[in-house]
C-alpha angles and dihedrals in degrees: 000000000000104000092179107046112212094021099131132131089268096049121111097253096054090041090058090052091047088059087057091052098260114131122220090249092052091046091054091047091050093049092050091048092049091048092051091048091049091050092047091051092048090056091056094052113100108234099186130062122205118200133183090209116112118222 
């Protein structure tokens, strides 16, 4: 499944990173790492708020 159509090693986005010295493989690794960190952080965020105030 290609969730990002056109995202290949010859697409514009990876080519821009290549100009900065980041290989396609490293770019993919960085994106996966960032995604995993973001998911991990989202799991730590409290999504409910308990209050003793009466409305």
